[in-house]
């Protein structure tokens, strides 16, 4: 920095040292006391003194003013927060002619401040505030630091005259809606921003900003004094704000810089800072995050309540008369209102009737401010006696029988009515599932599953999943599926098998709420088996009649099968947008259809439809112009297992590519976009060669594709006929769409197989950040099938690029052949199943060595 008489280097060094020492003292005091206010106010006071000293040292003109705005204007500075300043100048003042302004701003940075600043006159401030609600908000918290009091007073007067409280509130509501949209309209993100996400500090600050704009006050006690919140609500706001303050302070101190996101990297460290220990069933980070989510839910509830009360107070009186709905409720505009404010006190059952009314009158968009407040206060009246009353149990069941179900359930969850009525549900509110494929808390996941089921029953969404819609609309009492969805994960986090624990909860609920024996049995069956169909479809060989026979023995009836299929599709789709794909949809539908045939009395061979499948394949060949019996030279080399594992369309495609060269001298590689609408299908036909499966896995891994399904077949004359389904889960190949990769794969893979180089050693792919912090314990299970001729191998591990190649490479070294591979990726978790053969599998010593080598290959 250029030295000037006004900025001697010793002054800068002294102020920098004062800042460093002062912050260290404040942080030490905080670590000893945990007093957030002392730290936040203390840092603001420390910065105040340094800025005023600097202003004085430079001899700034007396007509200028230094003003703190934003969070600094509130007198709160977090350990790594920036400092928002306004350099207020008189009208007509030209900052360019005052070199000391430039010097001052440079010194801010030299001393060590992270400064956001503006230089404006009072009029310019108002003009900018009119255009930008963010500037208007920052000015509401303006605080005088040093300089001209007269100029600061002028700013305050102009701002007060320009502030329209109702207009300001409306603008902040729009801003909040946009902010919510940026954070996917949920407080329950895996890695929420404790400042900006729904339920974060911004939701509390918007209340105080609106209160300031209305001239009501500067803290929660002022709001209580004006009747906007009750004394109890004020206490809740204070506690919620204190938790967020503590969280953000500890986050800044842990990271050592400004960071407001609760990333996986920091969650365990923050949990330790809060002295939160792991439990028998949950990690410390999960305990922390449930506390955060519940606090965020409370903040969103209070934000809605207080902002709506503010709006009601600012809005002009309603000119139209309320529309009477019944003796208890009326509508004011599109909001539901209580006719008697004491209704819930005299008739607690009206709490549930309120939601029933809203479901039946879907034109209602919400509740009036006074109704919200009374409902919020009445929620605690839902106790054991309330739950035992037959009238209330009947009302609760009716809620699930209405068309507009999901909005009602979400409101009931938002305002703690659902958790009060079902204490088991209340325990999983805000409970995160750190399994790397659920992206919602347990309660929000349940809401998503019910939403998905409800959409199956709505003609407007028939285009999404027409088969599910057809099944749902023909299913009697489909509201029973909503009950099953409500309970399917309700026992998460208790320890033990949540399906069995949830089954017991569901059975007690159904019996207590008057469901028939048949209805109760269906709900209990679904809760107990909600994971079964997914496991069978994605991990077992659906061409094996024994697999279908065993699954049919579990479901027993067509009604059970249909209900389980619908719940399974809704459940998988409700875990994460990344988990569901069309391939999983096809597997589930294939399992449904073939099991339905078995339940209808078809024999095993009839059930597979082998003859019909071959005839359909022949028809497809004729459709493509091939003559009759052209398939015979190829098909004579294909055994029954091939026809069982492939559908008619695949058989016809393979035949069209190979019928004229069943003994091709060179590898044949053909690829096409997947007929089910997503991904690629690749066929490889070549004289069998060592390490072929591993080589193919390595090639696809280099391209960045994930293998979702592999069918490995060796013909009677020693040719490998292998089929793969490929996806690009990370979408990093968007610049090369699937169809543009076809020619590349067909050429390069064929060349690779003509003269195969030595098999490369696996390279450990780069792990995602989530996997680094939530690794999956690798597991390998190998067991003989019922005939004892083949072995089923299941692996579980953290997913990473090249994982399947590492497995295939290990199997190759042990001389193990792969017949089928089913690849299941659940977020960052891989659960893959293989049908394998090999001499080492029948000997205990070599089998143990194989398992050990596989576990080593699976390690992250």
XYZ file of N, CA, C and O in Angstrom, residues 133 164-175 206-207 209-211 213-214 306-312 314:
112
model
N -35.350 -4.764 -3.360
C -35.839 -5.035 -2.008
C -34.704 -5.419 -1.073
O -34.773 -5.199 0.145
N -43.581 1.496 2.433
C -44.973 1.053 2.500
C -44.950 -0.342 3.125
O -44.521 -1.307 2.483
N -45.380 -0.478 4.400
C -45.235 -1.767 5.091
C -45.845 -2.950 4.350
O -45.235 -4.009 4.251
N -47.054 -2.777 3.797
C -47.697 -3.890 3.110
C -46.945 -4.248 1.832
O -46.715 -5.430 1.535
N -46.528 -3.237 1.080
C -45.777 -3.483 -0.145
C -44.446 -4.172 0.170
O -44.009 -5.087 -0.538
N -43.794 -3.708 1.258
C -42.535 -4.316 1.661
C -42.746 -5.787 2.026
O -41.981 -6.659 1.609
N -43.792 -6.063 2.797
C -44.064 -7.433 3.206
C -44.335 -8.318 1.994
O -43.836 -9.451 1.916
N -45.124 -7.838 1.045
C -45.418 -8.614 -0.162
C -44.130 -8.921 -0.932
O -43.936 -10.026 -1.440
N -43.256 -7.913 -1.023
C -41.995 -8.119 -1.736
C -41.139 -9.162 -1.032
O -40.492 -10.012 -1.668
N -41.102 -9.139 0.293
C -40.313 -10.118 1.043
C -40.911 -11.524 0.906
O -40.175 -12.519 0.890
N -42.228 -11.612 0.803
C -42.854 -12.918 0.608
C -42.472 -13.495 -0.762
O -42.189 -14.689 -0.890
N -42.455 -12.633 -1.778
C -42.023 -13.088 -3.106
C -40.560 -13.510 -3.080
O -40.176 -14.519 -3.680
N -39.748 -12.730 -2.391
C -38.333 -13.054 -2.269
C -38.158 -14.386 -1.543
O -37.324 -15.217 -1.926
N -36.916 -12.398 8.251
C -37.976 -11.752 7.466
C -39.091 -11.253 8.393
O -39.720 -10.217 8.134
N -39.320 -11.970 9.493
C -40.334 -11.519 10.455
C -39.922 -10.190 11.058
O -40.715 -9.232 11.131
N -37.710 -8.031 9.896
C -37.654 -6.958 8.892
C -39.053 -6.371 8.670
O -39.209 -5.150 8.593
N -40.027 -7.268 8.540
C -41.399 -6.792 8.339
C -41.874 -6.002 9.550
O -42.562 -4.975 9.411
N -41.500 -6.457 10.749
C -41.887 -5.730 11.966
C -41.262 -4.342 11.995
O -41.913 -3.356 12.373
N -40.372 -2.600 9.359
C -41.032 -1.801 8.323
C -42.379 -1.281 8.820
O -42.808 -0.185 8.437
N -43.028 -2.057 9.689
C -44.320 -1.646 10.239
C -44.173 -0.755 11.472
O -45.187 -0.262 12.010
N -46.688 -15.935 11.825
C -46.465 -14.519 12.131
C -46.612 -13.655 10.885
O -47.232 -12.581 10.934
N -46.068 -14.105 9.763
C -46.169 -13.316 8.534
C -47.629 -13.181 8.122
O -48.073 -12.110 7.685
N -48.402 -14.251 8.281
C -49.824 -14.175 7.926
C -50.558 -13.223 8.874
O -51.454 -12.489 8.460
N -50.174 -13.236 10.153
C -50.773 -12.286 11.097
C -50.422 -10.845 10.738
O -51.263 -9.945 10.810
N -49.172 -10.624 10.357
C -48.752 -9.285 9.933
C -49.558 -8.838 8.716
O -50.046 -7.706 8.648
N -49.678 -9.730 7.755
C -50.399 -9.399 6.525
C -51.852 -9.083 6.833
O -52.423 -8.133 6.293
N -52.458 -9.876 7.726
C -53.864 -9.639 8.082
C -54.037 -8.276 8.739
O -55.044 -7.580 8.518
N -52.210 -5.655 8.165
C -51.935 -4.567 7.221
C -52.964 -4.477 6.098
O -53.121 -3.428 5.475
